mmCIF file of C-alpha atoms in Angstrom:
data_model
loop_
_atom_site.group_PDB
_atom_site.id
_atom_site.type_symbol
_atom_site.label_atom_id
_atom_site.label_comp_id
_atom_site.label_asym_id
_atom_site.label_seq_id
_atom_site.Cartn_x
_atom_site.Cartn_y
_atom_site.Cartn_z
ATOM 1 C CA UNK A 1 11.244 3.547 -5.369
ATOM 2 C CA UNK A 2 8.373 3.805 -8.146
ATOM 3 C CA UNK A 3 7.041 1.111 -9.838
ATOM 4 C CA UNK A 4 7.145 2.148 -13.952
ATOM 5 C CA UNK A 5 3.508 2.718 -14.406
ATOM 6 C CA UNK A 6 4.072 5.675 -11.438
ATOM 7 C CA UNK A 7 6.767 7.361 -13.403
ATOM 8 C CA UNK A 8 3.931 9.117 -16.176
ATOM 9 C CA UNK A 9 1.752 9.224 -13.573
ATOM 10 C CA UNK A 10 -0.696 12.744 -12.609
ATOM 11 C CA UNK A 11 -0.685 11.158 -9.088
ATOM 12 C CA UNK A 12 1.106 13.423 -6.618
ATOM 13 C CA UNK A 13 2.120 12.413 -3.705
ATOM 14 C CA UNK A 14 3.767 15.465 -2.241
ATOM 15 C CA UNK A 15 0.322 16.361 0.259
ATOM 16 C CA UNK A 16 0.697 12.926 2.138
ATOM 17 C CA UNK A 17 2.166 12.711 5.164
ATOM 18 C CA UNK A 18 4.736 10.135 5.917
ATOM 19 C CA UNK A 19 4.263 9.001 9.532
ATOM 20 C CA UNK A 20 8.016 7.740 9.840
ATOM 21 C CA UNK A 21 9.427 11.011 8.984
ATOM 22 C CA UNK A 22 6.772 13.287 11.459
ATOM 23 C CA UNK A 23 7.432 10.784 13.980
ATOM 24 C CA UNK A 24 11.402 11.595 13.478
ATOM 25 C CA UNK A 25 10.873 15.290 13.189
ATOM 26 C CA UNK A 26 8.587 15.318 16.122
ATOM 27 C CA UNK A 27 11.153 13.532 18.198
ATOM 28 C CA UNK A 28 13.749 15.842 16.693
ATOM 29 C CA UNK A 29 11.691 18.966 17.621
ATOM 30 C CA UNK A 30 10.822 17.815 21.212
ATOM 31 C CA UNK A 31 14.638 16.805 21.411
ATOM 32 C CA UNK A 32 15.113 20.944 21.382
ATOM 33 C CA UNK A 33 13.294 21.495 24.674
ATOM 34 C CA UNK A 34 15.847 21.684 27.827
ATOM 35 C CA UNK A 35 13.298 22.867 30.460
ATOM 36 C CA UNK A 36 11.550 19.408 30.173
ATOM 37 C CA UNK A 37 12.114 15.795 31.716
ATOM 38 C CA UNK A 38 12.690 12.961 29.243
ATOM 39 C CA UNK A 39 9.539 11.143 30.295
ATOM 40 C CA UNK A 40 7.195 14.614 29.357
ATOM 41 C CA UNK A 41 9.601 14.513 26.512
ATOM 42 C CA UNK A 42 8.162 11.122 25.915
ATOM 43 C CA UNK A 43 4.448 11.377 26.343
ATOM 44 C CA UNK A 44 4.260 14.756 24.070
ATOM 45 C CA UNK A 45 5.388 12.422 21.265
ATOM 46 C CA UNK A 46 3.738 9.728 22.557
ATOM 47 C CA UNK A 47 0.129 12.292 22.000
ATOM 48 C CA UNK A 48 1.368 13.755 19.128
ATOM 49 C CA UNK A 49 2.337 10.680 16.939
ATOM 50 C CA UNK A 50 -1.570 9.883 18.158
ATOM 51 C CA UNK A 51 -3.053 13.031 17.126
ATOM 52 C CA UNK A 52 -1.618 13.210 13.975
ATOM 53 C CA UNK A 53 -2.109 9.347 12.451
ATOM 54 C CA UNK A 54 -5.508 9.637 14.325
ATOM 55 C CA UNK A 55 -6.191 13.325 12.444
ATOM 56 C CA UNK A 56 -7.651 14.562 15.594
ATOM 57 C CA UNK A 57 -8.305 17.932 14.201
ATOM 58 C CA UNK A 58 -11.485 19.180 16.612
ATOM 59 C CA UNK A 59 -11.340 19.862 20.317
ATOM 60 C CA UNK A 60 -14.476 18.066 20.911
ATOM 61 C CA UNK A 61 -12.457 15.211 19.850
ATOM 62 C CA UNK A 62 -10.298 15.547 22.671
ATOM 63 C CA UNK A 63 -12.085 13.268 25.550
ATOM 64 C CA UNK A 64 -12.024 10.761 22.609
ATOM 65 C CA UNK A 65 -8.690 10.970 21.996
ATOM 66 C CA UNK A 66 -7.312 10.370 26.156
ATOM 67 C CA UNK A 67 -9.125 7.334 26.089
ATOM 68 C CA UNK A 68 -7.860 5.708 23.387
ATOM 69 C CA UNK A 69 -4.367 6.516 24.783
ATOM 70 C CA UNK A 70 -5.137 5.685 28.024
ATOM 71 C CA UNK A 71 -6.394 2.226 26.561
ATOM 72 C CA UNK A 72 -3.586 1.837 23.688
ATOM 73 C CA UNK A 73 -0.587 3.500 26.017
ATOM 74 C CA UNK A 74 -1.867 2.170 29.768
ATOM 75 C CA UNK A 75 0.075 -0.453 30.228
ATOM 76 C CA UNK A 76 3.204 1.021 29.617
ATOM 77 C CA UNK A 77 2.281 4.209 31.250
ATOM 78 C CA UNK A 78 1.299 2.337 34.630
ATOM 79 C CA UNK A 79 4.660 0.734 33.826
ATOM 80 C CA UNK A 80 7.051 3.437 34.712
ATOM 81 C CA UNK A 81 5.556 5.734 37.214
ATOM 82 C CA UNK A 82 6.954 9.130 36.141
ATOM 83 C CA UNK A 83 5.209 8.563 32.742
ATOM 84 C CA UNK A 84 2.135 7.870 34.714
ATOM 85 C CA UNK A 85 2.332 10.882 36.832
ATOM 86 C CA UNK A 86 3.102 12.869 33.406
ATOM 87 C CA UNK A 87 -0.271 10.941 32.137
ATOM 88 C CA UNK A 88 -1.949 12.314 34.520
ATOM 89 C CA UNK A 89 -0.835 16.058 35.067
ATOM 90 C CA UNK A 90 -1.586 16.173 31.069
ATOM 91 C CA UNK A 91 -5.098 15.126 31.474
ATOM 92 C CA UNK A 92 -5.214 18.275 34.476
ATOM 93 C CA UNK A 93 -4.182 20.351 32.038
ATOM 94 C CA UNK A 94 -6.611 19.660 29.166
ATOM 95 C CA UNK A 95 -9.109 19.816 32.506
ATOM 96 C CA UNK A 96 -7.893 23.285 33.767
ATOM 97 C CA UNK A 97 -8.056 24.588 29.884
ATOM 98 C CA UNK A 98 -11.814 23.526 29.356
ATOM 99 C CA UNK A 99 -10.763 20.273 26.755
ATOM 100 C CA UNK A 100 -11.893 17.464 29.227
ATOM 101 C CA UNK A 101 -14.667 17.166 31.422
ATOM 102 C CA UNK A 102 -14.411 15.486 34.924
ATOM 103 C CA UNK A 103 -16.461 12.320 33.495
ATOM 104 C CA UNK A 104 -13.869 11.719 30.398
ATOM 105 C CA UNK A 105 -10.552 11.996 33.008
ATOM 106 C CA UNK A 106 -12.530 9.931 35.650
ATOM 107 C CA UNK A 107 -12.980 7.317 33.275
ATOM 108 C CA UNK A 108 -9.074 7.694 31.646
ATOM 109 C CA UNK A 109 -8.024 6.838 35.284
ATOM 110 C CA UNK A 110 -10.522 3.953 35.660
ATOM 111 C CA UNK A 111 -8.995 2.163 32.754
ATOM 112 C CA UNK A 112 -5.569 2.970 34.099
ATOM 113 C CA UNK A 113 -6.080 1.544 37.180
ATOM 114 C CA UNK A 114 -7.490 -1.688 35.166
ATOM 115 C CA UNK A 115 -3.920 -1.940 33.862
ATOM 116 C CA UNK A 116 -2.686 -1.708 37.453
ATOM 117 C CA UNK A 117 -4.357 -4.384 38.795
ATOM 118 C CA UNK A 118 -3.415 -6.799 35.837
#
């Protein structure tokens, strides 16, 4: 609800994006595919709820961006190991399609096998 002093307001809100709703509709949207497990299912939103409260908006940002997943999302990805394997293929992809360098996925699997071992 708005407070009173919102109501006159020249504030508008309508640009903003509210993270509870993309989540659903992202969830919603993924929820279409049929041709996909329930764990890829998973990890798309899992990247795309990322992505879009991170605003990863560049590719460059990419080797940035599997990091911090791999270091915000590893233990639950080392967790179940069809995630993991999901995890992984992903990164092979972003590899084969010139987004992530060999040093960037080496070190996303370093700090995946950290979470192992704990």
């Amino acid at each position: 609800p708005m407070a009173m002093d919102q109501v006159p307001s020249d504030h508008d809100s309508e640009d903003e994006v509210d993270d509870d709703i993309a989540d659903l509709e992202d969830r919603q949207m993924l929820d279409d595919f049929v041709d996909v497990t329930k764990d890829e299912k998973l990890l798309m939103h899992l990247w795309n709820s990322f992505v879009r409260k991170q605003r990863v908006l560049a590719d460059g940002r990419v080797p940035w961006t599997c990091d911090a997943v791999s270091r915000l999302q590893g233990k639950d990805l080392v967790q179940a190991p069809s995630l993991f394997w999901c995890w992984r293929l992903f990164l092979i992809k972003l590899w084969n399609l010139g987004l992530l360098d060999g040093r960037a996925m080496s070190n996303c699997n370093i700090i995946l096998e950290r979470c192992q071992s704990q």
